[in-house]
Coordinates of C-alpha atoms in Angstrom, one line a residue:
X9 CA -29.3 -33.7 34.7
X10 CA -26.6 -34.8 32.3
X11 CA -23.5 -35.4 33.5
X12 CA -20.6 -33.3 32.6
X13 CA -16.8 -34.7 31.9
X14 CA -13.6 -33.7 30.2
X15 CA -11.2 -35.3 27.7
X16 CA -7.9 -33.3 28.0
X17 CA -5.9 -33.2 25.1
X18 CA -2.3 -32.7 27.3
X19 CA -1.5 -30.3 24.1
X20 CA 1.9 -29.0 23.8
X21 CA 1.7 -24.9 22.6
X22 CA 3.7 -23.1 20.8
X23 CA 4.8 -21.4 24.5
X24 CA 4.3 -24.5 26.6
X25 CA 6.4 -27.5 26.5
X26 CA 5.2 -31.2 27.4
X27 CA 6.1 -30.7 31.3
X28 CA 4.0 -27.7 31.0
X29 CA 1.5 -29.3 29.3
X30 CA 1.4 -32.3 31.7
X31 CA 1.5 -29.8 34.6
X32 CA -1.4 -27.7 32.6
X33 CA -3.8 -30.9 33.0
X34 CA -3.4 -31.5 36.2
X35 CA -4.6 -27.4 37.1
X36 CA -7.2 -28.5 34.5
X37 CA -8.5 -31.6 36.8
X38 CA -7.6 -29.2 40.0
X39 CA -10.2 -26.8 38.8
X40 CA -12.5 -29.8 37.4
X41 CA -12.8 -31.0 40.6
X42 CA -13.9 -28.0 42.2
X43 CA -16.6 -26.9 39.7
X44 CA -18.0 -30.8 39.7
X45 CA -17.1 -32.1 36.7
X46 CA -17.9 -36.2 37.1
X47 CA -14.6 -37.5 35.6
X48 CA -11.5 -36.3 33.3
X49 CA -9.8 -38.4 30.4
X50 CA -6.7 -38.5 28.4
X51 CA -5.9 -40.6 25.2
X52 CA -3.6 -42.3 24.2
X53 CA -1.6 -40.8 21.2
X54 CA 1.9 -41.8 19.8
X55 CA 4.4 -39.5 17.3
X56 CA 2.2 -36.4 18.2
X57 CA 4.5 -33.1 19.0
X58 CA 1.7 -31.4 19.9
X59 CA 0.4 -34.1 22.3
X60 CA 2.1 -35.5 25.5
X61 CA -0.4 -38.1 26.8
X62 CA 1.5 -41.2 24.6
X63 CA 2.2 -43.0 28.2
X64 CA -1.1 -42.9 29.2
X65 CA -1.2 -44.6 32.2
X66 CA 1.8 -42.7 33.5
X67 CA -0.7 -39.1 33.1
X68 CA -3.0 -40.6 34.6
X69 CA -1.1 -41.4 38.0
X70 CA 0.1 -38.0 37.4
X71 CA -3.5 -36.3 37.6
X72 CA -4.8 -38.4 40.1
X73 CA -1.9 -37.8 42.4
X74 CA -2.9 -33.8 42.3
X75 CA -6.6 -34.6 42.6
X76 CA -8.8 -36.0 45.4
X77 CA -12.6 -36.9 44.3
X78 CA -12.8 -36.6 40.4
X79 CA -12.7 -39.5 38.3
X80 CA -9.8 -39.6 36.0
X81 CA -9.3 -42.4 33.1
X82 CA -8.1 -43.4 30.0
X83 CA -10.3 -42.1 26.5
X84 CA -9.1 -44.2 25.5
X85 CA -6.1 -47.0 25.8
X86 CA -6.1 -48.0 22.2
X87 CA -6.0 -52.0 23.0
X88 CA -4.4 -53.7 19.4
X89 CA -1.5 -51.1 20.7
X90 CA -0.9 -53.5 24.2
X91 CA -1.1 -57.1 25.9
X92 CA -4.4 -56.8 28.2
X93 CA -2.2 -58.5 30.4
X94 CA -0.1 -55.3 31.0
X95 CA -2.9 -53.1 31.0
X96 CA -4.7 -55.1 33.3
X97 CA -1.7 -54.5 35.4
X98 CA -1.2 -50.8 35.0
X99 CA -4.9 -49.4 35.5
X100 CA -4.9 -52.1 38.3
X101 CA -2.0 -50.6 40.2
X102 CA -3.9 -47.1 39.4
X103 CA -7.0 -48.5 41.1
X104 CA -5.1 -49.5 44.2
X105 CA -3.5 -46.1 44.3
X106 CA -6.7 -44.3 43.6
X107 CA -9.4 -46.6 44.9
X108 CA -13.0 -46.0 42.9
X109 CA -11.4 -43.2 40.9
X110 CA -10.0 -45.0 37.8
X111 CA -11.6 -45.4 34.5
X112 CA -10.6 -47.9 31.6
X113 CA -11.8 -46.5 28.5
X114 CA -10.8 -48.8 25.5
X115 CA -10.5 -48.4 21.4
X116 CA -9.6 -50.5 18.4
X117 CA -8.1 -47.8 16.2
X118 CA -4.3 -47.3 16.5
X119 CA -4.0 -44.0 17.9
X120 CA -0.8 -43.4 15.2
X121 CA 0.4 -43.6 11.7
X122 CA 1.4 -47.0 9.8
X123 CA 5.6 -46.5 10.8
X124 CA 5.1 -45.7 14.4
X125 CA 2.7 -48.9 14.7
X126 CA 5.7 -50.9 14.2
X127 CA 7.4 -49.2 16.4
X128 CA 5.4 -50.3 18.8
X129 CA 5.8 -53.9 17.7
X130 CA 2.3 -54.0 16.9
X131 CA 0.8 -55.2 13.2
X132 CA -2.4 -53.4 11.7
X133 CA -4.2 -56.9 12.1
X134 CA -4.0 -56.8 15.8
X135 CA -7.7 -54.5 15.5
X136 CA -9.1 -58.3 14.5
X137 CA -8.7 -59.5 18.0
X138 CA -10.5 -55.9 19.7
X139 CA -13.3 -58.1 21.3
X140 CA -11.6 -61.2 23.0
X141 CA -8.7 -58.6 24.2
X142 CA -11.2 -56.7 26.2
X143 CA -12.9 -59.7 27.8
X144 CA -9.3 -60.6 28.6
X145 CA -8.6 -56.9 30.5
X146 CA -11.7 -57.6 32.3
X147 CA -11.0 -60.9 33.4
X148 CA -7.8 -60.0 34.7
X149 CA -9.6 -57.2 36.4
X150 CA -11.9 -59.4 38.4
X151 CA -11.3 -61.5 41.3
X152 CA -8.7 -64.6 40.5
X153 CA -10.1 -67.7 40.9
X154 CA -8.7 -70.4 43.4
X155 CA -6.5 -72.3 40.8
X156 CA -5.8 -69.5 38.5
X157 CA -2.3 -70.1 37.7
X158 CA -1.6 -66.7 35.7
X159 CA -2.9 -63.3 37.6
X160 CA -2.5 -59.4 36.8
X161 CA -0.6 -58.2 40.2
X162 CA -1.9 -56.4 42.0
X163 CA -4.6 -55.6 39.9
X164 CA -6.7 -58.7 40.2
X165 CA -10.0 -58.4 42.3
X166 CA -10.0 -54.4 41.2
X167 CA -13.1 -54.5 38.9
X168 CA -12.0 -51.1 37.4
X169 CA -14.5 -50.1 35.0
X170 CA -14.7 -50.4 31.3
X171 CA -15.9 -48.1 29.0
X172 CA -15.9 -48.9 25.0
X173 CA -15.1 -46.0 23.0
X174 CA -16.0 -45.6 19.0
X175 CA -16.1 -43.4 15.9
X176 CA -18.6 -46.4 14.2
X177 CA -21.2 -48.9 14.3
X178 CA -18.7 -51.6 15.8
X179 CA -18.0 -50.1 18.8
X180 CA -21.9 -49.5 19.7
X181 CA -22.3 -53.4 18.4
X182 CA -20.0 -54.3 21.3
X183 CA -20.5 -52.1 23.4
X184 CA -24.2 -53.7 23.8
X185 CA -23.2 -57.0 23.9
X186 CA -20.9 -56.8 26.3
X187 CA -22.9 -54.5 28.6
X188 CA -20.5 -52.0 29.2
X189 CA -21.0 -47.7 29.0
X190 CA -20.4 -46.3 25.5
X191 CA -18.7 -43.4 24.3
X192 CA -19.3 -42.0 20.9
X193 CA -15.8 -39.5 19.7
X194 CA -18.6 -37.2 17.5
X195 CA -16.1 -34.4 18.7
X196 CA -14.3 -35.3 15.6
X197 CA -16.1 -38.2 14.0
X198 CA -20.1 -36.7 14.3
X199 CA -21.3 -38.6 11.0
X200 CA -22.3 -41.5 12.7
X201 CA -23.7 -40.2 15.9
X202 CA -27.1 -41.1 16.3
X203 CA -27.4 -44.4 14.4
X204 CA -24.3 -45.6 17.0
X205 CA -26.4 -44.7 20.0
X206 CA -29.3 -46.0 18.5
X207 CA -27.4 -49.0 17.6
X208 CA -26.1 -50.0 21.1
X209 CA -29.4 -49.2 22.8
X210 CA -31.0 -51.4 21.4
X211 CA -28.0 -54.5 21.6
X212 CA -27.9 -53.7 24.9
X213 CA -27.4 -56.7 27.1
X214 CA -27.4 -55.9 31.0
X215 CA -24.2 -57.5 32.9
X216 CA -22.5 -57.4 36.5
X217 CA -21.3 -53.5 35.7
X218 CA -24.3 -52.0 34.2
X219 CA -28.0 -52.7 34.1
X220 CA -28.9 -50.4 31.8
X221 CA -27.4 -48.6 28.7
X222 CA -25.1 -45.4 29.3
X223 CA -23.9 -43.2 27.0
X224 CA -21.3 -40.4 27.0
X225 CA -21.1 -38.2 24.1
X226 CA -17.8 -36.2 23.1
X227 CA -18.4 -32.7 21.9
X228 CA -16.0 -29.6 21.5
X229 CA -16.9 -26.8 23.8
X230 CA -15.5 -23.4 23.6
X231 CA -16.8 -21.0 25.8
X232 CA -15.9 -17.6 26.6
X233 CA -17.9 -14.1 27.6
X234 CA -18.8 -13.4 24.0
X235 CA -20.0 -15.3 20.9
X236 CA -17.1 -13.1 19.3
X237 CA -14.1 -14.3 21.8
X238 CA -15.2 -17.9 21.5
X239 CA -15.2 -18.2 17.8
X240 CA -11.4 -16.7 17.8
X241 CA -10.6 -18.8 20.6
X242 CA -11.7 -21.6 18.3
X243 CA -9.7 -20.8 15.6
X244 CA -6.3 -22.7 17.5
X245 CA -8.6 -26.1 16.8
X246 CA -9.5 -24.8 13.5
X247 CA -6.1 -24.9 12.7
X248 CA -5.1 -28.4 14.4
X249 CA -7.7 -30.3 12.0
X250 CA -6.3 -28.4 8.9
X251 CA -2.9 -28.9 9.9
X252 CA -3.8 -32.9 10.0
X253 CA -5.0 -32.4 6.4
X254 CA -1.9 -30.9 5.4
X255 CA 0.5 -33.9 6.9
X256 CA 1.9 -31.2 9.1
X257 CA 1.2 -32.4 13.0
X258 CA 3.0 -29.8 15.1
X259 CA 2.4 -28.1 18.0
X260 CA -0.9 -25.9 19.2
X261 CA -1.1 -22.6 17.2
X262 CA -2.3 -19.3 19.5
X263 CA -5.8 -18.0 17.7
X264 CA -6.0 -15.7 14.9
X265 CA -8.3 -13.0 14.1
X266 CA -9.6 -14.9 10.7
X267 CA -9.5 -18.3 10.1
X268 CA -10.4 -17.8 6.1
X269 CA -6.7 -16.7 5.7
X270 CA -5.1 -19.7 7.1
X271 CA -7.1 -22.8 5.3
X272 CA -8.7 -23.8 1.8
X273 CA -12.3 -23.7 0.8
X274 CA -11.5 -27.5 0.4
X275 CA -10.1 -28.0 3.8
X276 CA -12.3 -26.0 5.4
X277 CA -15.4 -28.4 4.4
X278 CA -12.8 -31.4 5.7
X279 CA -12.3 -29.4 9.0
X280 CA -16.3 -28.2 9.3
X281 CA -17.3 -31.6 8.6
X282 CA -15.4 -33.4 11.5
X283 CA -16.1 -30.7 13.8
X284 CA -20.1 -30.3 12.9
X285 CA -21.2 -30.6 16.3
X286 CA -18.9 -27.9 17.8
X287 CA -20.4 -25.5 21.0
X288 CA -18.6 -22.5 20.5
X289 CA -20.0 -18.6 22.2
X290 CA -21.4 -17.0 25.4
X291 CA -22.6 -19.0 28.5
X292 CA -26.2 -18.4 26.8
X293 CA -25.0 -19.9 23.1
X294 CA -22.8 -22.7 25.1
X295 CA -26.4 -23.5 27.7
X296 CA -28.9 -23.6 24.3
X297 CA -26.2 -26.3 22.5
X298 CA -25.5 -28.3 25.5
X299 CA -29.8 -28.8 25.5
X300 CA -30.2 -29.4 22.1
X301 CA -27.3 -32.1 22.2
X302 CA -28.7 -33.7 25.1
X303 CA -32.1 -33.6 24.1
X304 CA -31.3 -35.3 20.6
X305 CA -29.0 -37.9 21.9
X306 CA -30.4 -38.7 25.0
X307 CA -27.0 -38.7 26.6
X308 CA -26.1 -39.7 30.3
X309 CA -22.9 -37.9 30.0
X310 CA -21.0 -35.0 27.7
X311 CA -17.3 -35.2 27.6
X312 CA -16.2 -32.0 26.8
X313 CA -12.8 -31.4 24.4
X314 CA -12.3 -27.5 25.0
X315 CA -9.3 -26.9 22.4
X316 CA -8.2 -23.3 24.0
X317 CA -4.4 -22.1 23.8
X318 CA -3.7 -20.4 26.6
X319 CA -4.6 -22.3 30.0
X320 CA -6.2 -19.4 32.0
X321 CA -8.6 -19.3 29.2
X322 CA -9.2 -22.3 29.4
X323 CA -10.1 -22.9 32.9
X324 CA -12.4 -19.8 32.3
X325 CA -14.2 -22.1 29.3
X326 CA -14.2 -24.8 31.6
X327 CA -15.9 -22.5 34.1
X328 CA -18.5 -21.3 31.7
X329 CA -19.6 -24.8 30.6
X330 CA -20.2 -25.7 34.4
X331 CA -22.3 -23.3 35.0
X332 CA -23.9 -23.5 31.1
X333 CA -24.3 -27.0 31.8
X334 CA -25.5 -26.7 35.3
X335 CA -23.2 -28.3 37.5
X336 CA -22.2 -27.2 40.9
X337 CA -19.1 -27.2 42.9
X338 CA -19.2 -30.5 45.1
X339 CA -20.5 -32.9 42.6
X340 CA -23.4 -33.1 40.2
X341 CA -27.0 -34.5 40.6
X342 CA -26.6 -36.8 37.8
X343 CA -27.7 -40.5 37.3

């Protein structure tokens, strides 16, 4: 059985601001937790009104803290933006505070636009260096040797685990050669899907964290009790990818009754195309896409976006998937 996880956007609505929205993922991981979801995420995003996960490691303490058994991690810490020293440091102190709970997920892309990247001191060029910066993380990670003169405190010896995220071939490239788990973004970069997967099977080099490739797939899920609710519920995502189109980054919209009146014919194929591989209906509509998905990618491991505005629903979609996808409260019989 395929695993089931979530990447939580932390959005910030129209009606919720970001201590809400903070507070909102912790209730999501709460009720994660209990239906058996394996593991819940958040990214790392900068100059975002609409998302309050920037200080990623800081959420992360902050859902753990109000969680007991789930895995909770980053999807990803976008590396060129850091020193792997620091990181090292910060998901190490997490691991000591949450032993065998923490997940390092790690990208190359900057998570921002072109001005905030300076902001964070950082130059575009810093992507080039993607590989050596994540066998520097994990060697920080791992046990220090006896005349090691620098350490990560008090993260050495921690071994958290290391996940390499993508939206392209190099990602699944590394990923393989490093042997290390991979996680495509297809929930808003599908194009590349299953030439990636194919890609880093078959680069795949077995190493002291995994013997054999794993994949994890992202994929928006919106489920609700009717075909009909879920497609207005999807609307609010609808909206968020045409709003990226027009420049216009602001806060989560609440759904509307027809998404043809609020975008182009033009920015509709933009939105469509990025969100191809969308689940969106009834348990039954939601249980036929999660078998398809699996059954053409072969994943290990679905995590789930599910873009809804108002939280109860959401839980509620949450609740839905579990039981589309299988799962029971307790944990999930997975590999």
């Amino acid at each position: 059985m395929t695993a089931l996880s979530i990447l939580d956007l932390v959005r910030v609505t129209e009606e919720t601001d970001a201590r809400g929205a903070l507070y909102n993922a912790r209730d999501v991981a709460v009720h994660a937790e209990a239906l058996g979801y394996r593991r819940i995420w958040v990214a790392e995003h900068h100059n975002m009104a609409g998302i309050a996960s920037a200080a990623t490691s800081v959420v992360i303490g902050h859902i753990a803290a109000g969680t007991k058994t789930i895995r909770v991690g980053a999807g990803g810490i976008m590396l060129p933006n850091h020193a792997p020293y620091v990181i090292a440091e910060q998901f190490g102190t997490l691991a000591r505070l949450f032993p065998d709970r923490i997940d390092l997920g790690l990208g190359r892309a900057p998570g921002t636009d072109q001005l905030t990247l300076r902001a964070l001191r950082r130059t575009p060029e810093s992507a080039e260096n993607f590989p050596q910066d994540v066998l520097e993380v994990q060697a920080f990670l791992a046990a220090a040797g006896p005349n090691q003169r620098i350490q990560a405190v008090p993260a050495a010896g921690t071994d958290v685990p290391l996940w390499i995220l993508g939206s392209s071939n190099f990602g699944a490239m590394l990923a393989g050669e490093l042997g290390l788990p991979y996680a495509f973004a297809s929930h808003f970069a599908p194009e590349l899907l299953i030439q990636a997967l194919q890609i880093y099977r078959a680069r795949f080099k077995p190493s002291e964290q995994l013997e054999r490739p794993y994949t994890m797939v992202g994929v928006n899920i919106i489920a609700a009790d009717t075909d009909a609710e879920a497609r207005r519920l999807a609307t609010t995502q609808q909206m968020s990818f045409t709003n990226i189109f027009r420049g216009a980054r602001g806060l989560s919209q609440p759904p509307i009754d027809d998404i043809e009146t609020y975008w182009s014919p033009s920015e509709k194929v933009q939105a469509m195309r990025m969100l191809e591989r969308s689940i969106i209906g009834s348990p039954d509509t939601v249980r036929a896409g999660i078998d398809a998905l699996v059954a053409e990618t072969g994943a290990d491991e679905l995590m789930i976006v599910s873009d809804v505005y108002d939280h109860q629903k959401r839980l509620r979609s949450f609740e839905l998937i579990a039981e589309a996808g299988g799962i029971k409260a307790g944990g999930i019989k997975a590999a």
